[in-house]
Amino acid sequence: MDSRSDIENSPDIESNFNTSSRRSISSILSKASHGNSIRESGLGHSGSKPVRDGSRGADSEAFSISQKEIDEEDARLVYVNDPVKTNERFEYTGNSIQTGKYSVFTFLPKNLFEQFHRVAYIYFLVIAVLNQLPQLAVFGRGASILPLAFVLLVTAIKDAYEDYRRHKSDRIENNRLAWVLVNEQFQLKKWKEILVGDIVKVHANETLPCDMVLLSTSDPTGVAYVQTINLDGESNLKTRYAKQETLLKVPEKDRISGLIKCEKPNRNIYGFQANMDIDGKRLSLGPSNIVLRGCELKNTSWALGVVVYAGRETKAMLNSSGAPSKRSWLETRMNSEIIKLSIFLIALCAIVSVLAAIWLKQQEDELDYMPFYRKLDFSKGDGKGDDYNYYGWGMEIVFTFLMSVIVFQIMIPISLYISMELVRAGQAYFMIQDTDMFDEASHSRFQCRALNINEDLGQIKYIFSDKTGTLTENKMEFQCASIWGVDYSGGKAISQKEQVGYCVNVDGKVLSPKMKVEVDSDLLQLARSGYDTEEGRHIHNFFLVLAACNTIVPLFIDTSDPNVKLIDYQGESPDEQALAYAAAAYGFMLIERTSGHIVIDVQGERQRFNVLGLHEFDSDRKRMSVILGCPDNTVVLLVKGADTTMFSVINKTLNMNIVQATEEHIHAYSSLGLRTLVVGARELSVSEFEQWQSSFEAASTALIGRAALLRKVASNVENNLCLLGASGIEDKLQKGVPEAIESLRTAGIKVWVLTGDKQETAISIGYSSKLLTSEMKQIIINSNSKESCKKRLDESLVTVSGLSQETGGSSGAGVRLVALIIDGTSLVYILDSELEEQLFELSRNCSVVLCCRVAPLQKAGIVALVKRRSPDMTLAIGDGANDVSMIQMADVGVGISGQEGRQAVMASDFAMGQFRFLVPLLFVHGHWNYQRMGYMILYNFYRNAVFVLILFWYVLYTCYSLTTAINEWSSVLYSVIYTSLPTIVVAILDKDLSRRTLLKYPQLYGAGLRQECYNSKLFWLIMMDTLWQSVAVFFIPLLAYWKSNINIWSIGDLWTLAIVILVNIHLALDVIRWSWITHAAIWGSIVATFICVVVIDAIPSLPYYWAIFHVAGAVEFWLCLLLIIITALVPRFLVKVLCQYYNPSDVQIAREFEKSGIHRESEAGQIEMNPIDNHPQRQ
């Protein structure tokens, strides 16, 4: 920072300016703009909110609240240094934050209310309540409520622990200390005690406790540097400014008072509108004058600010919402299976009720003396009994039905829900720990932000991807330039080693750019020639715009040599940084920026320009401009922006050959995949500048309609420009992107790229990323009307149909050779119209879709189009705020933690560092998660159904009295302890195929697309197998102990043990990869069941005391167990062997190759896969 101060305090700095060179540029610009009047524009003109002093425009589409005009009623009044008066009329929120969901008093009711959103929980609650009625009591009252209570308790403990951690974090945050002005002295106060209206002092490297309007800083010009990495993930420093009118005030000596009238709290971290009345003046405040909670003060000793938003009303807290809540396809589909099971349950209950009604009619005359159905109570001994334990034939049927529901209740597996949560948590842990998805560049791990859709990763059919920062690195490098119609892209490049000598000497200090840029030798020579030639003058003006027209902040970094410092250009845009480094490489080095001026070293001569105004780059105007005051009293307007908007404001009376040549060069650059920007400038006359200045000041201080007025000011000044040239910047592909896209397409996944870049740039990136191939037939739709869109869509559908017929029709070979390329203008006429159906039919037959020049909301519209008209799963991946709507719209949203902040990550379900990590995420973890979860759900249905059917068979042999041989504690523990752990362990650890195989053969991902692991056919096959197994379990002991004197509790223990052993061995037969944990879980559950049965039967107070010991001592007991296992599992085993032998799936074939140890490419490459496209429709 010393060098900056030396430059600024140099007494002869004005004499160092090259005034002759500036007069030359002024004369050139004056020729370009001579005789051209300002073009007026209405408020509807595409523009942005212009701001001065390097602030960022509030143009984010995701946060549009602050774009609304502020009226008097909507304004917040903040009295500076008077928190009492500020909160007198409206008691604003204090600075205490609370991210916890519950309090001690609200936890129980609120948590239970949230948990009972699951309909199954309400079902089990009703069952438990019914069991409390004496007429319906089947199990003990405590035992009946235990399963639901256990599930609710486990979930409540998990939620309580998570909330405790949030409360703990809140306490730490609220008790941090800050310096607050109290009675004209700064005192330490806790953050939670700070109020709106307080003046707070923040020191270097401290975190800001609330949103504050800057009053003064340690820098004499009022500049403060803040790092917003905690807010939006961007590590670059941002400049914020205090107003000159408040800079010199010393709070300890001068009484600071004033009134700030600002907008109400909103989520827009890039927008702020306010006025400040102080010392009789009204000052306008914008985004550059506010610093936000969570930011850190950097490179500034201290800063003073007045609190305008505190606590939960700060922009950071308003943006701290979690990932959107989504439900997986499997969980949604599971509801239909639960409905089927419910119907089956009702059918069983109805059968029991009907049979009971028939039996009651047949035994009507004998009911008086039956132990369970006697009408009369003879206990009084008078021979006349009262009605007892009988409620009439009709009510008995109703009670029988309700009692059947209670007995058969576990047909709906309540433990499945908590098992799924635990399995997803385990799967998430292994995804997070996967080193193949660890990004070395950013040192970031994979993030699993939504635990409830892990299995959806194995069923993705459509991927919608952003380009910049997602497929590319978003690290820009200057490659070439077109200046005054001359292309400088084919010259000899100078290596970085030859450029090391380029530097600037300032008071004995050597300043050198941190980043080196490959320069064109011819262009460098011309840039150094200055104004000796006409070509040199144009080059001089071009690079002067690149160095000055930005919001770059130059920071100085110490090196090992104390006399050498590196200049690090900090900016909010990678494009701006690349252009600033390029200008420095060609001799135009920005070395200082303050709130009022910039200093540029031009070929060794320091020149100072006063920054009179700045219109920031935004997504609407797609250009930015800066108004500079030169030492010769001339005022110039420098503009750079996208070609689509720049050529509309170029002076058409100029040499059109220059314009035409520049357009051709831009097209060539775009074809190479380069990002292009057009550069222009003009001189402002005295009257033009005065008109702009008065309009800008009036618009800046307006409280009502400020945004519209500022847009009009920007529209009026940015026109009639002299075209200086264009730049080409390369955004390199991320590592592994071509291979990743090729693998995704091989797996049958359709990749769509949605980008705001030019069509030529997008196509070039498509080829380099292997998204497009030379064999593909390209269908391009660039239409400017609805009629032309319809015509082009009809023609394209005919073309695709013809290609399909030529290549075999249904084989699908033809459709894979078609790529659709469409621009945003065409989508304006297609989306939300009757043409959507045609676009979808066309895109469905294309393997690649490339959308260019699309707006953020159009990205979401395209995803919504596919979701509405296709049952297939969608995934959206992006890295910027403009991708948020697309990420939230897709079934699965993935955020890239890249160069554009954390908005995409915060809105996503999963986050990672590189696009290529999609391959292991989908092919490995997605496949495993889908296969495991699908199996676990079906296994839980089977496990509970076989238990219910045994109870059903027993009811048929006990006069439909709904008594049970299996004791109530075993019934409760069956789903909770006996059989729950093995399926959870297997669903977390089992792997049907190795990582190597899944990555080597992308076609294996088709198992999820074809729904091989979970479908209606599998469900009904498992139910048939369940029926057979229940028959084996029930009737083998029944026949073995027929007419014996064994009691019901003893045979009930036999059935309990048989079921547990059977379902665990059933599970063991399906385990592919064993580990000691799997062995412990499966065999340990069987041992635990034996122990529990023995312990329960050893309690004297229970009716089934010593039941297991009565039966287990005989050899028949153990023979029955063995015969049950063999009889129940042999048919299933035989069917499984036959199916795998005669009709194996891709996964089974690949598994056999793994078992055989065949890994040579020549042999393994011969695996023939099933067609991926022929997958069943989702229901």
PDB file of N, CA and C in Angstrom, residues 123-124 147 341 344-345 348 407-417 419 936-952 966 971-976 978-980 983 1022-1023 1026-1027 1029-1030 1059 1063:
ATOM      1  N   TYR A 123     -51.820 -43.240  10.483  1.00  0.00           N
ATOM      2  CA  TYR A 123     -52.396 -44.580  10.425  1.00  0.00           C
ATOM      3  C   TYR A 123     -52.025 -45.390  11.669  1.00  0.00           C
ATOM      4  N   PHE A 124     -50.740 -45.368  12.027  1.00  0.00           N
ATOM      5  CA  PHE A 124     -50.300 -46.137  13.195  1.00  0.00           C
ATOM      6  C   PHE A 124     -50.804 -45.526  14.491  1.00  0.00           C
ATOM      7  N   PRO A 147     -43.970 -49.244  18.787  1.00  0.00           N
ATOM      8  CA  PRO A 147     -43.314 -49.013  17.495  1.00  0.00           C
ATOM      9  C   PRO A 147     -43.390 -47.559  17.042  1.00  0.00           C
ATOM     10  N   LEU A 341     -50.784 -52.439  -0.668  1.00  0.00           N
ATOM     11  CA  LEU A 341     -50.723 -53.223   0.557  1.00  0.00           C
ATOM     12  C   LEU A 341     -51.898 -52.907   1.471  1.00  0.00           C
ATOM     13  N   PHE A 344     -54.735 -54.758   0.171  1.00  0.00           N
ATOM     14  CA  PHE A 344     -54.554 -56.166   0.532  1.00  0.00           C
ATOM     15  C   PHE A 344     -54.866 -56.383   2.011  1.00  0.00           C
ATOM     16  N   LEU A 345     -54.449 -55.424   2.859  1.00  0.00           N
ATOM     17  CA  LEU A 345     -54.745 -55.497   4.284  1.00  0.00           C
ATOM     18  C   LEU A 345     -56.247 -55.458   4.527  1.00  0.00           C
ATOM     19  N   LEU A 348     -57.737 -58.777   3.621  1.00  0.00           N
ATOM     20  CA  LEU A 348     -57.550 -59.794   4.661  1.00  0.00           C
ATOM     21  C   LEU A 348     -58.513 -59.574   5.817  1.00  0.00           C
ATOM     22  N   VAL A 407     -54.341 -56.249  14.392  1.00  0.00           N
ATOM     23  CA  VAL A 407     -53.450 -57.411  14.366  1.00  0.00           C
ATOM     24  C   VAL A 407     -52.543 -57.392  13.143  1.00  0.00           C
ATOM     25  N   PHE A 408     -53.088 -57.003  11.991  1.00  0.00           N
ATOM     26  CA  PHE A 408     -52.331 -57.035  10.734  1.00  0.00           C
ATOM     27  C   PHE A 408     -51.665 -55.684  10.419  1.00  0.00           C
ATOM     28  N   GLN A 409     -51.567 -54.796  11.397  1.00  0.00           N
ATOM     29  CA  GLN A 409     -51.127 -53.422  11.135  1.00  0.00           C
ATOM     30  C   GLN A 409     -49.733 -53.342  10.531  1.00  0.00           C
ATOM     31  N   ILE A 410     -48.837 -54.275  10.874  1.00  0.00           N
ATOM     32  CA  ILE A 410     -47.466 -54.122  10.377  1.00  0.00           C
ATOM     33  C   ILE A 410     -47.335 -54.497   8.904  1.00  0.00           C
ATOM     34  N   MET A 411     -48.472 -54.784   8.260  1.00  0.00           N
ATOM     35  CA  MET A 411     -48.433 -54.911   6.800  1.00  0.00           C
ATOM     36  C   MET A 411     -47.846 -53.629   6.199  1.00  0.00           C
ATOM     37  N   ILE A 412     -48.156 -52.482   6.798  1.00  0.00           N
ATOM     38  CA  ILE A 412     -47.550 -51.209   6.393  1.00  0.00           C
ATOM     39  C   ILE A 412     -46.323 -51.027   7.270  1.00  0.00           C
ATOM     40  N   PRO A 413     -45.120 -51.093   6.702  1.00  0.00           N
ATOM     41  CA  PRO A 413     -43.899 -51.111   7.529  1.00  0.00           C
ATOM     42  C   PRO A 413     -43.533 -49.723   8.041  1.00  0.00           C
ATOM     43  N   ILE A 414     -43.854 -49.459   9.300  1.00  0.00           N
ATOM     44  CA  ILE A 414     -43.527 -48.164   9.881  1.00  0.00           C
ATOM     45  C   ILE A 414     -42.018 -47.971  10.010  1.00  0.00           C
ATOM     46  N   SER A 415     -41.302 -49.059  10.239  1.00  0.00           N
ATOM     47  CA  SER A 415     -39.849 -48.948  10.389  1.00  0.00           C
ATOM     48  C   SER A 415     -39.163 -48.577   9.078  1.00  0.00           C
ATOM     49  N   LEU A 416     -39.876 -48.733   7.955  1.00  0.00           N
ATOM     50  CA  LEU A 416     -39.272 -48.433   6.659  1.00  0.00           C
ATOM     51  C   LEU A 416     -38.865 -46.970   6.568  1.00  0.00           C
ATOM     52  N   TYR A 417     -39.677 -46.077   7.125  1.00  0.00           N
ATOM     53  CA  TYR A 417     -39.389 -44.651   6.999  1.00  0.00           C
ATOM     54  C   TYR A 417     -38.089 -44.278   7.702  1.00  0.00           C
ATOM     55  N   SER A 419     -35.763 -46.361   8.525  1.00  0.00           N
ATOM     56  CA  SER A 419     -34.680 -47.095   7.856  1.00  0.00           C
ATOM     57  C   SER A 419     -34.190 -46.323   6.642  1.00  0.00           C
ATOM     58  N   MET A 936     -34.200 -52.425  -0.692  1.00  0.00           N
ATOM     59  CA  MET A 936     -34.588 -52.317   0.714  1.00  0.00           C
ATOM     60  C   MET A 936     -36.091 -52.105   0.870  1.00  0.00           C
ATOM     61  N   ILE A 937     -36.677 -51.288  -0.004  1.00  0.00           N
ATOM     62  CA  ILE A 937     -38.118 -51.039   0.085  1.00  0.00           C
ATOM     63  C   ILE A 937     -38.902 -52.321  -0.162  1.00  0.00           C
ATOM     64  N   LEU A 938     -38.552 -53.040  -1.236  1.00  0.00           N
ATOM     65  CA  LEU A 938     -39.253 -54.285  -1.544  1.00  0.00           C
ATOM     66  C   LEU A 938     -39.019 -55.337  -0.457  1.00  0.00           C
ATOM     67  N   TYR A 939     -37.803 -55.371   0.083  1.00  0.00           N
ATOM     68  CA  TYR A 939     -37.504 -56.328   1.147  1.00  0.00           C
ATOM     69  C   TYR A 939     -38.339 -56.028   2.389  1.00  0.00           C
ATOM     70  N   ASN A 940     -38.517 -54.761   2.729  1.00  0.00           N
ATOM     71  CA  ASN A 940     -39.341 -54.407   3.885  1.00  0.00           C
ATOM     72  C   ASN A 940     -40.790 -54.805   3.673  1.00  0.00           C
ATOM     73  N   PHE A 941     -41.287 -54.625   2.451  1.00  0.00           N
ATOM     74  CA  PHE A 941     -42.652 -55.077   2.161  1.00  0.00           C
ATOM     75  C   PHE A 941     -42.766 -56.591   2.363  1.00  0.00           C
ATOM     76  N   TYR A 942     -41.783 -57.328   1.831  1.00  0.00           N
ATOM     77  CA  TYR A 942     -41.779 -58.783   1.960  1.00  0.00           C
ATOM     78  C   TYR A 942     -41.687 -59.200   3.426  1.00  0.00           C
ATOM     79  N   ARG A 943     -40.747 -58.598   4.149  1.00  0.00           N
ATOM     80  CA  ARG A 943     -40.486 -58.984   5.536  1.00  0.00           C
ATOM     81  C   ARG A 943     -41.732 -58.825   6.414  1.00  0.00           C
ATOM     82  N   ASN A 944     -42.450 -57.733   6.236  1.00  0.00           N
ATOM     83  CA  ASN A 944     -43.641 -57.505   7.055  1.00  0.00           C
ATOM     84  C   ASN A 944     -44.838 -58.317   6.567  1.00  0.00           C
ATOM     85  N   ALA A 945     -44.934 -58.488   5.245  1.00  0.00           N
ATOM     86  CA  ALA A 945     -46.074 -59.226   4.703  1.00  0.00           C
ATOM     87  C   ALA A 945     -46.037 -60.692   5.116  1.00  0.00           C
ATOM     88  N   VAL A 946     -44.849 -61.297   5.149  1.00  0.00           N
ATOM     89  CA  VAL A 946     -44.773 -62.707   5.530  1.00  0.00           C
ATOM     90  C   VAL A 946     -45.176 -62.880   6.993  1.00  0.00           C
ATOM     91  N   PHE A 947     -44.865 -61.916   7.825  1.00  0.00           N
ATOM     92  CA  PHE A 947     -45.269 -61.968   9.227  1.00  0.00           C
ATOM     93  C   PHE A 947     -46.790 -61.855   9.354  1.00  0.00           C
ATOM     94  N   VAL A 948     -47.395 -60.919   8.599  1.00  0.00           N
ATOM     95  CA  VAL A 948     -48.845 -60.721   8.659  1.00  0.00           C
ATOM     96  C   VAL A 948     -49.586 -61.947   8.156  1.00  0.00           C
ATOM     97  N   LEU A 949     -49.081 -62.559   7.092  1.00  0.00           N
ATOM     98  CA  LEU A 949     -49.773 -63.729   6.532  1.00  0.00           C
ATOM     99  C   LEU A 949     -49.757 -64.901   7.503  1.00  0.00           C
ATOM    100  N   ILE A 950     -48.701 -65.046   8.291  1.00  0.00           N
ATOM    101  CA  ILE A 950     -48.675 -66.109   9.298  1.00  0.00           C
ATOM    102  C   ILE A 950     -49.749 -65.854  10.353  1.00  0.00           C
ATOM    103  N   LEU A 951     -49.892 -64.587  10.753  1.00  0.00           N
ATOM    104  CA  LEU A 951     -50.975 -64.231  11.684  1.00  0.00           C
ATOM    105  C   LEU A 951     -52.335 -64.523  11.062  1.00  0.00           C
ATOM    106  N   PHE A 952     -52.449 -64.260   9.762  1.00  0.00           N
ATOM    107  CA  PHE A 952     -53.719 -64.501   9.062  1.00  0.00           C
ATOM    108  C   PHE A 952     -54.054 -65.989   9.047  1.00  0.00           C
ATOM    109  N   ILE A 966     -48.058 -65.578  18.465  1.00  0.00           N
ATOM    110  CA  ILE A 966     -46.812 -64.825  18.646  1.00  0.00           C
ATOM    111  C   ILE A 966     -47.067 -63.748  19.689  1.00  0.00           C
ATOM    112  N   SER A 971     -43.999 -59.387  18.489  1.00  0.00           N
ATOM    113  CA  SER A 971     -44.635 -58.657  17.390  1.00  0.00           C
ATOM    114  C   SER A 971     -44.072 -57.239  17.287  1.00  0.00           C
ATOM    115  N   VAL A 972     -43.857 -56.608  18.444  1.00  0.00           N
ATOM    116  CA  VAL A 972     -43.338 -55.236  18.454  1.00  0.00           C
ATOM    117  C   VAL A 972     -41.871 -55.209  18.046  1.00  0.00           C
ATOM    118  N   LEU A 973     -41.086 -56.156  18.586  1.00  0.00           N
ATOM    119  CA  LEU A 973     -39.642 -56.143  18.350  1.00  0.00           C
ATOM    120  C   LEU A 973     -39.257 -56.675  16.971  1.00  0.00           C
ATOM    121  N   TYR A 974     -40.196 -57.318  16.287  1.00  0.00           N
ATOM    122  CA  TYR A 974     -39.896 -57.930  14.984  1.00  0.00           C
ATOM    123  C   TYR A 974     -39.346 -56.896  14.009  1.00  0.00           C
ATOM    124  N   SER A 975     -40.060 -55.774  13.865  1.00  0.00           N
ATOM    125  CA  SER A 975     -39.641 -54.756  12.897  1.00  0.00           C
ATOM    126  C   SER A 975     -38.589 -53.809  13.458  1.00  0.00           C
ATOM    127  N   VAL A 976     -38.511 -53.740  14.798  1.00  0.00           N
ATOM    128  CA  VAL A 976     -37.619 -52.751  15.406  1.00  0.00           C
ATOM    129  C   VAL A 976     -36.219 -53.309  15.649  1.00  0.00           C
ATOM    130  N   TYR A 978     -35.435 -57.274  15.658  1.00  0.00           N
ATOM    131  CA  TYR A 978     -35.120 -58.571  15.076  1.00  0.00           C
ATOM    132  C   TYR A 978     -34.616 -58.479  13.634  1.00  0.00           C
ATOM    133  N   THR A 979     -35.213 -57.615  12.828  1.00  0.00           N
ATOM    134  CA  THR A 979     -34.928 -57.654  11.384  1.00  0.00           C
ATOM    135  C   THR A 979     -34.555 -56.297  10.777  1.00  0.00           C
ATOM    136  N   SER A 980     -34.507 -55.227  11.542  1.00  0.00           N
ATOM    137  CA  SER A 980     -34.303 -53.902  10.948  1.00  0.00           C
ATOM    138  C   SER A 980     -32.841 -53.607  10.631  1.00  0.00           C
ATOM    139  N   THR A 983     -31.070 -55.058   7.153  1.00  0.00           N
ATOM    140  CA  THR A 983     -31.432 -54.411   5.895  1.00  0.00           C
ATOM    141  C   THR A 983     -30.824 -53.012   5.791  1.00  0.00           C
ATOM    142  N   ILE A1022     -42.557 -60.605  -5.685  1.00  0.00           N
ATOM    143  CA  ILE A1022     -42.152 -60.729  -4.285  1.00  0.00           C
ATOM    144  C   ILE A1022     -43.354 -61.072  -3.410  1.00  0.00           C
ATOM    145  N   MET A1023     -44.515 -60.528  -3.722  1.00  0.00           N
ATOM    146  CA  MET A1023     -45.710 -60.853  -2.943  1.00  0.00           C
ATOM    147  C   MET A1023     -46.099 -62.322  -3.123  1.00  0.00           C
ATOM    148  N   THR A1026     -43.706 -64.226  -1.122  1.00  0.00           N
ATOM    149  CA  THR A1026     -44.078 -64.041   0.282  1.00  0.00           C
ATOM    150  C   THR A1026     -45.205 -64.985   0.682  1.00  0.00           C
ATOM    151  N   LEU A1027     -46.173 -65.116  -0.197  1.00  0.00           N
ATOM    152  CA  LEU A1027     -47.298 -66.012   0.084  1.00  0.00           C
ATOM    153  C   LEU A1027     -46.810 -67.445   0.279  1.00  0.00           C
ATOM    154  N   GLN A1029     -43.750 -68.491   1.108  1.00  0.00           N
ATOM    155  CA  GLN A1029     -42.920 -68.599   2.305  1.00  0.00           C
ATOM    156  C   GLN A1029     -43.772 -68.602   3.570  1.00  0.00           C
ATOM    157  N   SER A1030     -44.829 -67.805   3.587  1.00  0.00           N
ATOM    158  CA  SER A1030     -45.707 -67.792   4.769  1.00  0.00           C
ATOM    159  C   SER A1030     -46.398 -69.142   4.948  1.00  0.00           C
ATOM    160  N   ILE A1059     -39.432 -67.195  11.273  1.00  0.00           N
ATOM    161  CA  ILE A1059     -39.567 -66.019  10.406  1.00  0.00           C
ATOM    162  C   ILE A1059     -38.273 -65.207  10.390  1.00  0.00           C
ATOM    163  N   VAL A1063     -36.127 -64.628   6.970  1.00  0.00           N
ATOM    164  CA  VAL A1063     -35.960 -63.333   6.289  1.00  0.00           C
ATOM    165  C   VAL A1063     -34.500 -62.903   6.289  1.00  0.00           C
TER     166      VAL A1063
END
